[in-house]
PDB file of C-alpha atoms in Angstrom:
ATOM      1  CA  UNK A   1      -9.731 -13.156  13.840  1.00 40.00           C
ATOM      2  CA  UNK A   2      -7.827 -14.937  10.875  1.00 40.00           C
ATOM      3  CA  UNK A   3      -5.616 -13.341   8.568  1.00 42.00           C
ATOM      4  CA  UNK A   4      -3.189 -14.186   6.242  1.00 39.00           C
ATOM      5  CA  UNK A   5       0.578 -13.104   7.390  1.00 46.00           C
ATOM      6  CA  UNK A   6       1.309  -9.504   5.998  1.00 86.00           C
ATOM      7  CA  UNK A   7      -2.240  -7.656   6.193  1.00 94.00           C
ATOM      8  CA  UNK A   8      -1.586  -3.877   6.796  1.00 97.00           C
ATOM      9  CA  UNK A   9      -4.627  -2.010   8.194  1.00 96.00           C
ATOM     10  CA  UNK A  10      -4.017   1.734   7.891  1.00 97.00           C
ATOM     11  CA  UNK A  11      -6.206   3.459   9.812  1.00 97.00           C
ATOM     12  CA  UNK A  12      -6.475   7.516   7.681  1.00 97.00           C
ATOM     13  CA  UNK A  13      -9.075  10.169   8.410  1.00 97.00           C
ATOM     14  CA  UNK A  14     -10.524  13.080   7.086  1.00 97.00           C
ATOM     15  CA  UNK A  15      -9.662  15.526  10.036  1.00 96.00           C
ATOM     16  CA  UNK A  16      -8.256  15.133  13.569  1.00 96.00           C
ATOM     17  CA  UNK A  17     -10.844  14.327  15.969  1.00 95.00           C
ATOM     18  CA  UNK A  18     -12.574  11.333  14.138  1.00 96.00           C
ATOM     19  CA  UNK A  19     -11.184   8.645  16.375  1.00 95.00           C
ATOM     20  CA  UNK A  20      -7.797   7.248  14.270  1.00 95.00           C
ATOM     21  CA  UNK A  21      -5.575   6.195  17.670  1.00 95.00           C
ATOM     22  CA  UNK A  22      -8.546   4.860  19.306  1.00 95.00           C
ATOM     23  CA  UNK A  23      -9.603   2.756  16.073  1.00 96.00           C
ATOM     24  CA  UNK A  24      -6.251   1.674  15.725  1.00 96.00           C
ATOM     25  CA  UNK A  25      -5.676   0.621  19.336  1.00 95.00           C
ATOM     26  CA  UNK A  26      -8.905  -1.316  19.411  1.00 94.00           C
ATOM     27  CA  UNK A  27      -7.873  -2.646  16.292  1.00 94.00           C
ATOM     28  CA  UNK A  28      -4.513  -3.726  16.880  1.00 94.00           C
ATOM     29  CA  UNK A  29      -5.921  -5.204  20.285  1.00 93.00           C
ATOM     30  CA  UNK A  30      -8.306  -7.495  18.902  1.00 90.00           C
ATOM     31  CA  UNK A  31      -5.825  -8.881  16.835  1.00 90.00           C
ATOM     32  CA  UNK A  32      -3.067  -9.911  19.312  1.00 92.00           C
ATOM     33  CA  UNK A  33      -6.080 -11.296  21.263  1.00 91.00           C
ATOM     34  CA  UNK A  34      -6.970 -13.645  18.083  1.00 88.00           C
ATOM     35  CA  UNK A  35      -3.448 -15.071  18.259  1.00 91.00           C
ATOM     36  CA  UNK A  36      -1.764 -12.853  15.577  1.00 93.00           C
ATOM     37  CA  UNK A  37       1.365 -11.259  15.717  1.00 95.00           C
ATOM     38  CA  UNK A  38       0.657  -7.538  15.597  1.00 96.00           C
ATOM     39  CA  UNK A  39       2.844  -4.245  15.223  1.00 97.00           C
ATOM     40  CA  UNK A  40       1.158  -1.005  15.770  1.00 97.00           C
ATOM     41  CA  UNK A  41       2.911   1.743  13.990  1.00 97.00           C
ATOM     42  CA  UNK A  42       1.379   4.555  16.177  1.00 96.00           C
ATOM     43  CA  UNK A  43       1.547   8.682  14.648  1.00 93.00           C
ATOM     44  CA  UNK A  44       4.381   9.652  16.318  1.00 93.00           C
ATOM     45  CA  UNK A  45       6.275   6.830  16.057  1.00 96.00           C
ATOM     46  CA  UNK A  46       7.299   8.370  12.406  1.00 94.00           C
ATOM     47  CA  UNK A  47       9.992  10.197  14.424  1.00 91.00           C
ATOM     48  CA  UNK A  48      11.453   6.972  16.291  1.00 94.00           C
ATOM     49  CA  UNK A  49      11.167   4.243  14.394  1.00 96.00           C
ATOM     50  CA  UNK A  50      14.320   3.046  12.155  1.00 97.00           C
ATOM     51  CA  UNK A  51      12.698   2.242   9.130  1.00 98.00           C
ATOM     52  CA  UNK A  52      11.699   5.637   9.598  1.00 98.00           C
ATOM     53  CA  UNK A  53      14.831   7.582  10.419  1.00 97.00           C
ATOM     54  CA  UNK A  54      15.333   9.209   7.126  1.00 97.00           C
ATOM     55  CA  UNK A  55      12.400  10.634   7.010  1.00 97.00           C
ATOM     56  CA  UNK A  56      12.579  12.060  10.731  1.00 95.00           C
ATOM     57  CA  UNK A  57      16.149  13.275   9.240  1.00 95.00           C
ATOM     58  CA  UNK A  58      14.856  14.996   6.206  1.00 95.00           C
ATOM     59  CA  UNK A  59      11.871  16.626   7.910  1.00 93.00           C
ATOM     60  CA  UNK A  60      14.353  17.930  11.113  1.00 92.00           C
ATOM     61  CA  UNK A  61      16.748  19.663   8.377  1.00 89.00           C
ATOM     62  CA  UNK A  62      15.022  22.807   7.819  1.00 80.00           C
ATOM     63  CA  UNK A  63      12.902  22.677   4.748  1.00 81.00           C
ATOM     64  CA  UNK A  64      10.187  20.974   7.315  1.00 88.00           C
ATOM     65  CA  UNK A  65       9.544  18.647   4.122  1.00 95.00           C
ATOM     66  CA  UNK A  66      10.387  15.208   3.000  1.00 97.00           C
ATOM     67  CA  UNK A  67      11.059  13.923  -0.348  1.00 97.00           C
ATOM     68  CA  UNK A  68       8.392  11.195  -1.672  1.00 98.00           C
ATOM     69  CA  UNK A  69      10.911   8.892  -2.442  1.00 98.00           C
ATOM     70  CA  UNK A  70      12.267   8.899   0.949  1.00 98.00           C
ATOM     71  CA  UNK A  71       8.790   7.919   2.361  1.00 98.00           C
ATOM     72  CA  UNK A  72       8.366   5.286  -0.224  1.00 98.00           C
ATOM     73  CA  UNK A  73      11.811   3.551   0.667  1.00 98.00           C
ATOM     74  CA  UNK A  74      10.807   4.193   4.478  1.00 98.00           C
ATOM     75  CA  UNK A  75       7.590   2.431   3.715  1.00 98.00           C
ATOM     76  CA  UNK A  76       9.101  -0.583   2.240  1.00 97.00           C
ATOM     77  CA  UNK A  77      11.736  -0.923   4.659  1.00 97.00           C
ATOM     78  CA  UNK A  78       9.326  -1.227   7.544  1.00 97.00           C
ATOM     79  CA  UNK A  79       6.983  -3.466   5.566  1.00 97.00           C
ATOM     80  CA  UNK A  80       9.480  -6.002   4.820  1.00 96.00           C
ATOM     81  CA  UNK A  81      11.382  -5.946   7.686  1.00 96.00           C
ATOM     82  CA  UNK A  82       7.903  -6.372   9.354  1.00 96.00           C
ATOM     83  CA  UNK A  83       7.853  -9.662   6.744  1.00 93.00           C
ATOM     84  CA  UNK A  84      11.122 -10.870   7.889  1.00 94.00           C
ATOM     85  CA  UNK A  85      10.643 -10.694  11.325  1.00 94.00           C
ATOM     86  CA  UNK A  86       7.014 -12.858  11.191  1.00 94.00           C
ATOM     87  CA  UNK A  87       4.627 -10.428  11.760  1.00 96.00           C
ATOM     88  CA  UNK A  88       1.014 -11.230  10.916  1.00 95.00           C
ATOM     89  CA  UNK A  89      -0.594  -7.863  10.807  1.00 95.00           C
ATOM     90  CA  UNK A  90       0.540  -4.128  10.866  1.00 97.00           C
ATOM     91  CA  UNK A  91      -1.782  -1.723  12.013  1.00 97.00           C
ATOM     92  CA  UNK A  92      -0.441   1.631  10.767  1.00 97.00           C
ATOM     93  CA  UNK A  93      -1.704   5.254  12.548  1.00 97.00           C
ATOM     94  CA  UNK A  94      -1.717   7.878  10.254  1.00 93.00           C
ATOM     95  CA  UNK A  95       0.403   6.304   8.143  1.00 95.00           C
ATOM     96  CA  UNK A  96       0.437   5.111   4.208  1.00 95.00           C
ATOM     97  CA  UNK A  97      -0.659   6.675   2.058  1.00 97.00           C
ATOM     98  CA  UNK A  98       0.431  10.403   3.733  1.00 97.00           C
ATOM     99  CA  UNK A  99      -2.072  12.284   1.408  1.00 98.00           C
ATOM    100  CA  UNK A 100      -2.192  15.109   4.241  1.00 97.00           C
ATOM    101  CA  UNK A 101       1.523  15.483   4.266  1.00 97.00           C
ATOM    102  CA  UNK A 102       1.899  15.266   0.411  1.00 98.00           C
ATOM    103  CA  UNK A 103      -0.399  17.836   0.104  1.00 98.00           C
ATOM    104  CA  UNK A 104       0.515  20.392   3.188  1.00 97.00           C
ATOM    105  CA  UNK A 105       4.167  20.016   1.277  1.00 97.00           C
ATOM    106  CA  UNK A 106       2.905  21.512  -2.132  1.00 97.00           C
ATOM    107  CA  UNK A 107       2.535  18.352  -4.250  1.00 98.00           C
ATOM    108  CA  UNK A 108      -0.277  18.103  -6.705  1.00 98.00           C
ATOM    109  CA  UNK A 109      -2.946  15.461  -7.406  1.00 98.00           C
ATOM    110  CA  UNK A 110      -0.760  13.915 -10.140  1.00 98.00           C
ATOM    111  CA  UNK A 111       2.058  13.541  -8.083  1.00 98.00           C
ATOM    112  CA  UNK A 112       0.369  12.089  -5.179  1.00 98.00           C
ATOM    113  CA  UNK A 113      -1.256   9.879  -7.427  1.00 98.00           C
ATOM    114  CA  UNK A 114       2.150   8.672  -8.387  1.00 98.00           C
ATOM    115  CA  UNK A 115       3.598   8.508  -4.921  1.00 98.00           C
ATOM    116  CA  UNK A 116       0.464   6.084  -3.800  1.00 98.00           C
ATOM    117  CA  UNK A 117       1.528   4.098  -7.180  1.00 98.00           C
ATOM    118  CA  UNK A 118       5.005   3.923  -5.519  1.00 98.00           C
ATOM    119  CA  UNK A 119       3.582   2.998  -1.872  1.00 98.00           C
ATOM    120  CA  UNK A 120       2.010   0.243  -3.709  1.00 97.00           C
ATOM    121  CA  UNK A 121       4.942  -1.380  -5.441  1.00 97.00           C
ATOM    122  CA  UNK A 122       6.860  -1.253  -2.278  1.00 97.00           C
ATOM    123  CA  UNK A 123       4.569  -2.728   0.277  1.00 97.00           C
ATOM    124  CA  UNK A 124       3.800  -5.919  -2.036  1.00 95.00           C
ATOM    125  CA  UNK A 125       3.250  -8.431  -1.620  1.00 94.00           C
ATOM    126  CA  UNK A 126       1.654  -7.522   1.560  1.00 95.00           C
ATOM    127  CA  UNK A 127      -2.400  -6.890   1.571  1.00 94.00           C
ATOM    128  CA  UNK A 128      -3.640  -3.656   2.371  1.00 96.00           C
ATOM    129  CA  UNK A 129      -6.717  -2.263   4.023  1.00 96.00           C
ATOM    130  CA  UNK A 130      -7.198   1.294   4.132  1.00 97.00           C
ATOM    131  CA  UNK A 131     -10.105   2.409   6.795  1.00 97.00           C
ATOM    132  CA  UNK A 132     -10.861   5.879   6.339  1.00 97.00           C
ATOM    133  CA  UNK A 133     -12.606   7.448   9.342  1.00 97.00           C
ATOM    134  CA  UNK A 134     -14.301  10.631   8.318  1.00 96.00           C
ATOM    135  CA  UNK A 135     -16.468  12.890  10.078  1.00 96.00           C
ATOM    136  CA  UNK A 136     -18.167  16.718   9.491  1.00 96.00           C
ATOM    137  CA  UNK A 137     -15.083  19.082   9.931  1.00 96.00           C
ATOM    138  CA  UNK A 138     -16.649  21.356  12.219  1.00 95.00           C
ATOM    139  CA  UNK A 139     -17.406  18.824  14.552  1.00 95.00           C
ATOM    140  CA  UNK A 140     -14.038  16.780  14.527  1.00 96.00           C
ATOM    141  CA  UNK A 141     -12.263  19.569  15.272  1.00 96.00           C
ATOM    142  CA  UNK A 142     -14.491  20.733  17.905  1.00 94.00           C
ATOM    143  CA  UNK A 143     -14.210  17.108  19.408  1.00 93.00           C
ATOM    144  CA  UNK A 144     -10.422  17.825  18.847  1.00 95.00           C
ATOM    145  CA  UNK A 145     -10.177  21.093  20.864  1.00 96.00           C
ATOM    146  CA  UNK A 146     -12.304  19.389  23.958  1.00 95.00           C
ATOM    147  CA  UNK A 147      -9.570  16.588  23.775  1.00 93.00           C
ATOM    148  CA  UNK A 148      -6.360  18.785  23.361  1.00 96.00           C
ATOM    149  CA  UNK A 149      -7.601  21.971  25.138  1.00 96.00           C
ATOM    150  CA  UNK A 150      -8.061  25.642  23.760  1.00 89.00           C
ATOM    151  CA  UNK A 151      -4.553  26.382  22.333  1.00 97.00           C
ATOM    152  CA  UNK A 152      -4.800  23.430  20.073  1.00 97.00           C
ATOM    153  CA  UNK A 153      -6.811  25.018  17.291  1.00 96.00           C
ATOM    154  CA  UNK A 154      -4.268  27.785  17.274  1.00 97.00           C
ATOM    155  CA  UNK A 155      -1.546  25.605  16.973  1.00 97.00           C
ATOM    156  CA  UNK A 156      -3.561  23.418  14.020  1.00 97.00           C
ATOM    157  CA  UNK A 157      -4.332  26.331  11.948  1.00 98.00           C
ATOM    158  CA  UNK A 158      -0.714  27.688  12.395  1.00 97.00           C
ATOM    159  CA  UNK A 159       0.473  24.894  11.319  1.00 96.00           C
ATOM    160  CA  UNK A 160      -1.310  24.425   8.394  1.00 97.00           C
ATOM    161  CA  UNK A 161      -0.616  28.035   7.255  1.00 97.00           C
ATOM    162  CA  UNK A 162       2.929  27.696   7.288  1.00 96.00           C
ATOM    163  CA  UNK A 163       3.187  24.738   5.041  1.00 96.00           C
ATOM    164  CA  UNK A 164       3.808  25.768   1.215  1.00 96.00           C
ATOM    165  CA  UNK A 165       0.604  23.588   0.590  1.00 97.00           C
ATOM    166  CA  UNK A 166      -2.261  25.054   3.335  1.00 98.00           C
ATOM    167  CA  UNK A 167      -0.791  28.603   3.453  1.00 97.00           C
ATOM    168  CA  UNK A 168      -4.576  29.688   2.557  1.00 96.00           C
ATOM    169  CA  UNK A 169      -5.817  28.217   6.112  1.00 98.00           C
ATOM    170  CA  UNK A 170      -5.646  31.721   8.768  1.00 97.00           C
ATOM    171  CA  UNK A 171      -8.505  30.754  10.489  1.00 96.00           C
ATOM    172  CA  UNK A 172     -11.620  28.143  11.478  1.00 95.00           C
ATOM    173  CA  UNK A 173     -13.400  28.363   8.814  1.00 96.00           C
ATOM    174  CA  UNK A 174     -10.276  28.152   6.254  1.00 97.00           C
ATOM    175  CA  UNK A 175      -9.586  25.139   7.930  1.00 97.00           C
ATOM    176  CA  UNK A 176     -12.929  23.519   7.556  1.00 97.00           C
ATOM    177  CA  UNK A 177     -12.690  24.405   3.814  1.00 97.00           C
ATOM    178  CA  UNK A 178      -9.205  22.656   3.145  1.00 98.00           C
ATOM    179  CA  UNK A 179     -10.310  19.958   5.639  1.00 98.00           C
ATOM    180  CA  UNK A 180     -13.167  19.207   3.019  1.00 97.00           C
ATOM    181  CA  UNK A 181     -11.116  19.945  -0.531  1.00 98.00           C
ATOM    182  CA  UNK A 182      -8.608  17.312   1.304  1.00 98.00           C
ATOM    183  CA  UNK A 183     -11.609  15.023   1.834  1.00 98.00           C
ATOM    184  CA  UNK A 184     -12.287  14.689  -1.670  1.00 98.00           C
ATOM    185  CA  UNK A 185      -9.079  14.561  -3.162  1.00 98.00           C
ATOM    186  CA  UNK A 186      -7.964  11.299  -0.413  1.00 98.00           C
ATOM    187  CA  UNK A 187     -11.368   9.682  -1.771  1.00 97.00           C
ATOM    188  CA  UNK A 188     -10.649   9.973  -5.491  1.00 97.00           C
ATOM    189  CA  UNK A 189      -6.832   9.212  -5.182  1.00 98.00           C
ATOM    190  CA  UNK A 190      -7.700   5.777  -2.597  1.00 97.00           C
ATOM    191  CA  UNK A 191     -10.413   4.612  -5.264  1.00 96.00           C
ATOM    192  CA  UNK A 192      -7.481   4.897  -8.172  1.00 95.00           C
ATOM    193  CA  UNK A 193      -5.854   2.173  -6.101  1.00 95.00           C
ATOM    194  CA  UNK A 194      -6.287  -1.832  -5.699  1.00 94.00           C
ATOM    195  CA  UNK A 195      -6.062  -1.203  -1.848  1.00 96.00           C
ATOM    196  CA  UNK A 196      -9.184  -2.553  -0.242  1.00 95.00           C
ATOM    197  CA  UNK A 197     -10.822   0.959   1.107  1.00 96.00           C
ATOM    198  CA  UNK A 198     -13.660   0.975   3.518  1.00 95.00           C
ATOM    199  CA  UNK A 199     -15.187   5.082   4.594  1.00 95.00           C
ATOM    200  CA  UNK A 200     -16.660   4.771   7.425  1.00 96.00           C
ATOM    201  CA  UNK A 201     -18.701   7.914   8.163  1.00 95.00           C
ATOM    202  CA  UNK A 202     -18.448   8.642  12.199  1.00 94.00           C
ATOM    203  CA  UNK A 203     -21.170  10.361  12.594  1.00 90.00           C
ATOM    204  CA  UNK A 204     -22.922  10.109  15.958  1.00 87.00           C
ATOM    205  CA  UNK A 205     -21.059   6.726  17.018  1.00 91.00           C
ATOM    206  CA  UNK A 206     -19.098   7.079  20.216  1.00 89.00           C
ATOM    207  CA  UNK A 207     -15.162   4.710  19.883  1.00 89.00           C
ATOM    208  CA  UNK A 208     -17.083   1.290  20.427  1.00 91.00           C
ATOM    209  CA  UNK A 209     -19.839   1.796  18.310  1.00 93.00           C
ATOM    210  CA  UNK A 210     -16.887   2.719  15.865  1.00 93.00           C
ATOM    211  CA  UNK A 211     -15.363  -0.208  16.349  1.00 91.00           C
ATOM    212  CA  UNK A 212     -18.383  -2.563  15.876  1.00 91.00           C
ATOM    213  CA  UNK A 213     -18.940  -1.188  12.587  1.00 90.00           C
ATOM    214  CA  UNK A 214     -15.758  -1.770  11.060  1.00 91.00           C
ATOM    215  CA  UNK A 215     -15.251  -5.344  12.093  1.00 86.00           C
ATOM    216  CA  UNK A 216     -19.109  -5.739  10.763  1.00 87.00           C
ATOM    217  CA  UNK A 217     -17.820  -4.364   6.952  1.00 84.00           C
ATOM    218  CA  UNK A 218     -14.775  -6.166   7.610  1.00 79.00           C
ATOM    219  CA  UNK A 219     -15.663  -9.383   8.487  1.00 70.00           C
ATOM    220  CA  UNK A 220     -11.470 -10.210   8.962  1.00 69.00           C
ATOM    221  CA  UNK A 221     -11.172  -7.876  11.912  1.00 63.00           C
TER     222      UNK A 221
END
């Protein structure tokens, strides 16, 4: 695997259940075995990491939001401290370009279109590969509730009702619905941007079979 220093690979998908953390452990493996110097920025490490501290700050002080501009100063800390320190690649969980979390906090396409605009300024002049994983709703969320157990889906849909954004998901098939307006709105927004963006449609290929695809339309990985 060669890559230029400063090649972020955020791996984004359309619902839970399509395989992000084990894309982006395979991912961030196969690098460090090439010889690369790799950080991977893993979901929850939003709430631990320093670059990321105002934003676990903002979101723990009661509105259960964050500002836009706080994630795009998070964003560019972390990058170029990431810079500074030598690393070669960043492999990013759930990461940029928080569509899901722009949207579940009320925002509208125009300003999320403007926050990515942002995200972009502030990770330069780093490269960026955005590998969307997306699957049908139904059945990532299924796959989902066999991985997490039966209370998840509870949890998922309560979730996504309290936010000012989702408050019209109360059930399954609510959830399916926003999972898919979601879907389209990430695609349009990620194709207004110079990011390099590869979908890769799931389907019926198991975490390896995943894997082999990407690095074959990404010939870099």
């Amino acid at each position: 695997m060669t890559m230029g220093a400063g090649h972020l690979i955020a791996v984004v998908g359309s619902s839970p259940g399509v395989g992000k953390s084990t894309l982006c452990r395979a991912v961030a493996r196969r690098a460090a075995e090439s010889g690369a110097t790799v950080d991977h920025f893993e979901e929850a490490d939003i709430l631990s990491r320093p670059s990321f501290r105002p934003v676990a700050e903002e979101f723990a002080g009661g509105s259960g939001s964050v500002r836009p501009g706080t994630l795009v100063e998070s964003t560019r800390d972390y990058v170029a401290k990431a810079r500074a320190e030598g690393v070669d690649v960043l492999v990013t969980d759930a990461l940029l370009p928080f569509i899901p979390s722009l949207v579940a906090w009320g925002h509208d396409e125009t300003t999320i279109a403007a926050v990515l605009a942002d995200l972009a300024q502030a990770v330069r002049p780093t490269h960026v590969t955005v590998v969307y994983l997306r699957d049908d709703p139904h059945t990532a969320l299924r796959r989902a509730v066999e991985r997490e157990g039966p209370d998840w889906l509870d949890w998922y849909v309560g979730k996504l009702g309290a936010a000012p954004g989702t408050r019209s998901v109360k059930d399954l098939p609510s959830a399916v619905e926003h999972l898919c307006r979601e879907e389209e709105l990430t695609v349009r927004l990620l194709a207004g941007t110079h990011w390099r963006v590869l979908r890769v449609d799931v389907g019926g290929r198991d975490a390896e079979q995943t894997e082999r695809h990407v690095r074959e339309i990404l010939p870099d990985l």
